[in-house]
Amino acid sequence: QVTLVQSGGGSVQAGGSLTLSCAVSRYIYDNYCMAWFRQIPGQDRERVAVSYIGNKHRDYADSVKGRFTTSSDKAKQTLTLQMNNLSTEDTAMYYCAADIRTSWNDCYIRVASEFQSWGQGTQVTVAS
């Protein structure tokens, strides 16, 4: 289990951009499965992006494809979520998550309850 500390987020006008960062407390090994989730009060956490460090495979929710990009920097031990062309529907609390998985296929299928490590969350608010 690792400690994840988030930064970034805040408020922006629709059409704007924000960057979220997630600092990882230890080296990001190739078998790390890392994801970004978001949650609106009263709703389940929605996975918006997932990546497997070893082969750099990534997948995005349909609602954010073409607008959000997740990346990792092993040297800086950081996971980043770049969010462009934001809309009011992107308003939510965003969380990064990490877990150890043996392959991309094993990572891709994981839901929120199966991730062991979580960041503290950061609010993203998009105004119309």
JSON list of N, CA, C and O in Angstrom, two decimals, residues 2 11 16 18 27 35 47-48 54 57 65 67-68 75 106 109 113 121 124:
[
{"chain": "A", "resi": 2, "resn": "VAL", "atom": "N", "xyz": [0.47, 2.25, -0.75]},
{"chain": "A", "resi": 2, "resn": "VAL", "atom": "CA", "xyz": [1.24, 3.48, -0.84]},
{"chain": "A", "resi": 2, "resn": "VAL", "atom": "C", "xyz": [0.37, 4.64, -0.38]},
{"chain": "A", "resi": 2, "resn": "VAL", "atom": "O", "xyz": [-0.85, 4.54, -0.31]},
{"chain": "A", "resi": 11, "resn": "SER", "atom": "N", "xyz": [-11.62, 25.82, -9.23]},
{"chain": "A", "resi": 11, "resn": "SER", "atom": "CA", "xyz": [-12.77, 26.28, -10.00]},
{"chain": "A", "resi": 11, "resn": "SER", "atom": "C", "xyz": [-12.32, 26.83, -11.34]},
{"chain": "A", "resi": 11, "resn": "SER", "atom": "O", "xyz": [-11.26, 27.46, -11.44]},
{"chain": "A", "resi": 16, "resn": "GLY", "atom": "N", "xyz": [-12.66, 25.58, -19.93]},
{"chain": "A", "resi": 16, "resn": "GLY", "atom": "CA", "xyz": [-11.32, 25.75, -19.39]},
{"chain": "A", "resi": 16, "resn": "GLY", "atom": "C", "xyz": [-10.63, 24.42, -19.12]},
{"chain": "A", "resi": 16, "resn": "GLY", "atom": "O", "xyz": [-11.17, 23.35, -19.40]},
{"chain": "A", "resi": 18, "resn": "LEU", "atom": "N", "xyz": [-7.92, 22.19, -16.27]},
{"chain": "A", "resi": 18, "resn": "LEU", "atom": "CA", "xyz": [-7.32, 22.01, -14.96]},
{"chain": "A", "resi": 18, "resn": "LEU", "atom": "C", "xyz": [-6.41, 20.80, -14.99]},
{"chain": "A", "resi": 18, "resn": "LEU", "atom": "O", "xyz": [-6.64, 19.88, -15.78]},
{"chain": "A", "resi": 27, "resn": "TYR", "atom": "N", "xyz": [8.43, 4.53, -5.21]},
{"chain": "A", "resi": 27, "resn": "TYR", "atom": "CA", "xyz": [8.66, 4.38, -6.63]},
{"chain": "A", "resi": 27, "resn": "TYR", "atom": "C", "xyz": [7.47, 3.69, -7.29]},
{"chain": "A", "resi": 27, "resn": "TYR", "atom": "O", "xyz": [6.91, 2.74, -6.77]},
{"chain": "A", "resi": 35, "resn": "ALA", "atom": "N", "xyz": [-5.48, 4.88, -11.18]},
{"chain": "A", "resi": 35, "resn": "ALA", "atom": "CA", "xyz": [-6.74, 5.35, -11.75]},
{"chain": "A", "resi": 35, "resn": "ALA", "atom": "C", "xyz": [-7.16, 6.68, -11.14]},
{"chain": "A", "resi": 35, "resn": "ALA", "atom": "O", "xyz": [-6.69, 7.08, -10.08]},
{"chain": "A", "resi": 47, "resn": "ARG", "atom": "N", "xyz": [-15.18, 5.79, -12.41]},
{"chain": "A", "resi": 47, "resn": "ARG", "atom": "CA", "xyz": [-13.80, 5.77, -12.88]},
{"chain": "A", "resi": 47, "resn": "ARG", "atom": "C", "xyz": [-13.72, 6.56, -14.19]},
{"chain": "A", "resi": 47, "resn": "ARG", "atom": "O", "xyz": [-14.44, 6.26, -15.14]},
{"chain": "A", "resi": 48, "resn": "VAL", "atom": "N", "xyz": [-12.85, 7.53, -14.23]},
{"chain": "A", "resi": 48, "resn": "VAL", "atom": "CA", "xyz": [-12.72, 8.34, -15.44]},
{"chain": "A", "resi": 48, "resn": "VAL", "atom": "C", "xyz": [-11.48, 7.96, -16.24]},
{"chain": "A", "resi": 48, "resn": "VAL", "atom": "O", "xyz": [-11.46, 8.17, -17.46]},
{"chain": "A", "resi": 54, "resn": "GLY", "atom": "N", "xyz": [3.26, -0.56, -16.41]},
{"chain": "A", "resi": 54, "resn": "GLY", "atom": "CA", "xyz": [4.20, -1.41, -17.14]},
{"chain": "A", "resi": 54, "resn": "GLY", "atom": "C", "xyz": [4.14, -1.27, -18.64]},
{"chain": "A", "resi": 54, "resn": "GLY", "atom": "O", "xyz": [5.19, -1.20, -19.30]},
{"chain": "A", "resi": 57, "resn": "HIS", "atom": "N", "xyz": [-0.65, 1.22, -21.02]},
{"chain": "A", "resi": 57, "resn": "HIS", "atom": "CA", "xyz": [-2.03, 1.15, -21.52]},
{"chain": "A", "resi": 57, "resn": "HIS", "atom": "C", "xyz": [-2.89, 2.08, -20.67]},
{"chain": "A", "resi": 57, "resn": "HIS", "atom": "O", "xyz": [-2.71, 2.20, -19.46]},
{"chain": "A", "resi": 65, "resn": "LYS", "atom": "N", "xyz": [-13.40, 10.94, -22.81]},
{"chain": "A", "resi": 65, "resn": "LYS", "atom": "CA", "xyz": [-12.48, 10.61, -23.91]},
{"chain": "A", "resi": 65, "resn": "LYS", "atom": "C", "xyz": [-12.27, 11.81, -24.82]},
{"chain": "A", "resi": 65, "resn": "LYS", "atom": "O", "xyz": [-13.21, 12.51, -25.18]},
{"chain": "A", "resi": 67, "resn": "ARG", "atom": "N", "xyz": [-10.84, 14.47, -23.97]},
{"chain": "A", "resi": 67, "resn": "ARG", "atom": "CA", "xyz": [-10.70, 15.69, -23.17]},
{"chain": "A", "resi": 67, "resn": "ARG", "atom": "C", "xyz": [-9.74, 15.51, -22.00]},
{"chain": "A", "resi": 67, "resn": "ARG", "atom": "O", "xyz": [-9.04, 16.45, -21.62]},
{"chain": "A", "resi": 68, "resn": "PHE", "atom": "N", "xyz": [-9.71, 14.33, -21.41]},
{"chain": "A", "resi": 68, "resn": "PHE", "atom": "CA", "xyz": [-8.86, 14.05, -20.27]},
{"chain": "A", "resi": 68, "resn": "PHE", "atom": "C", "xyz": [-7.69, 13.16, -20.70]},
{"chain": "A", "resi": 68, "resn": "PHE", "atom": "O", "xyz": [-7.86, 12.27, -21.53]},
{"chain": "A", "resi": 75, "resn": "ALA", "atom": "N", "xyz": [10.10, 9.15, -12.36]},
{"chain": "A", "resi": 75, "resn": "ALA", "atom": "CA", "xyz": [11.17, 9.89, -11.68]},
{"chain": "A", "resi": 75, "resn": "ALA", "atom": "C", "xyz": [10.61, 10.82, -10.61]},
{"chain": "A", "resi": 75, "resn": "ALA", "atom": "O", "xyz": [11.17, 10.98, -9.53]},
{"chain": "A", "resi": 106, "resn": "ASP", "atom": "N", "xyz": [-5.82, -7.36, -15.90]},
{"chain": "A", "resi": 106, "resn": "ASP", "atom": "CA", "xyz": [-6.20, -7.46, -14.50]},
{"chain": "A", "resi": 106, "resn": "ASP", "atom": "C", "xyz": [-6.47, -6.08, -13.90]},
{"chain": "A", "resi": 106, "resn": "ASP", "atom": "O", "xyz": [-7.25, -5.93, -12.98]},
{"chain": "A", "resi": 109, "resn": "ILE", "atom": "N", "xyz": [-10.13, -4.19, -15.34]},
{"chain": "A", "resi": 109, "resn": "ILE", "atom": "CA", "xyz": [-11.45, -4.62, -14.88]},
{"chain": "A", "resi": 109, "resn": "ILE", "atom": "C", "xyz": [-11.76, -4.19, -13.44]},
{"chain": "A", "resi": 109, "resn": "ILE", "atom": "O", "xyz": [-12.86, -4.41, -12.95]},
{"chain": "A", "resi": 113, "resn": "SER", "atom": "N", "xyz": [-13.86, -0.33, -5.31]},
{"chain": "A", "resi": 113, "resn": "SER", "atom": "CA", "xyz": [-13.69, -1.06, -4.05]},
{"chain": "A", "resi": 113, "resn": "SER", "atom": "C", "xyz": [-12.46, -1.96, -4.05]},
{"chain": "A", "resi": 113, "resn": "SER", "atom": "O", "xyz": [-12.03, -2.43, -3.00]},
{"chain": "A", "resi": 121, "resn": "GLY", "atom": "N", "xyz": [-8.58, 13.30, -2.17]},
{"chain": "A", "resi": 121, "resn": "GLY", "atom": "CA", "xyz": [-9.65, 13.92, -2.94]},
{"chain": "A", "resi": 121, "resn": "GLY", "atom": "C", "xyz": [-9.39, 15.40, -3.15]},
{"chain": "A", "resi": 121, "resn": "GLY", "atom": "O", "xyz": [-8.81, 16.07, -2.29]},
{"chain": "A", "resi": 124, "resn": "VAL", "atom": "N", "xyz": [-13.23, 19.69, -7.98]},
{"chain": "A", "resi": 124, "resn": "VAL", "atom": "CA", "xyz": [-13.22, 20.38, -9.27]},
{"chain": "A", "resi": 124, "resn": "VAL", "atom": "C", "xyz": [-14.61, 20.95, -9.48]},
{"chain": "A", "resi": 124, "resn": "VAL", "atom": "O", "xyz": [-15.60, 20.21, -9.46]}
]
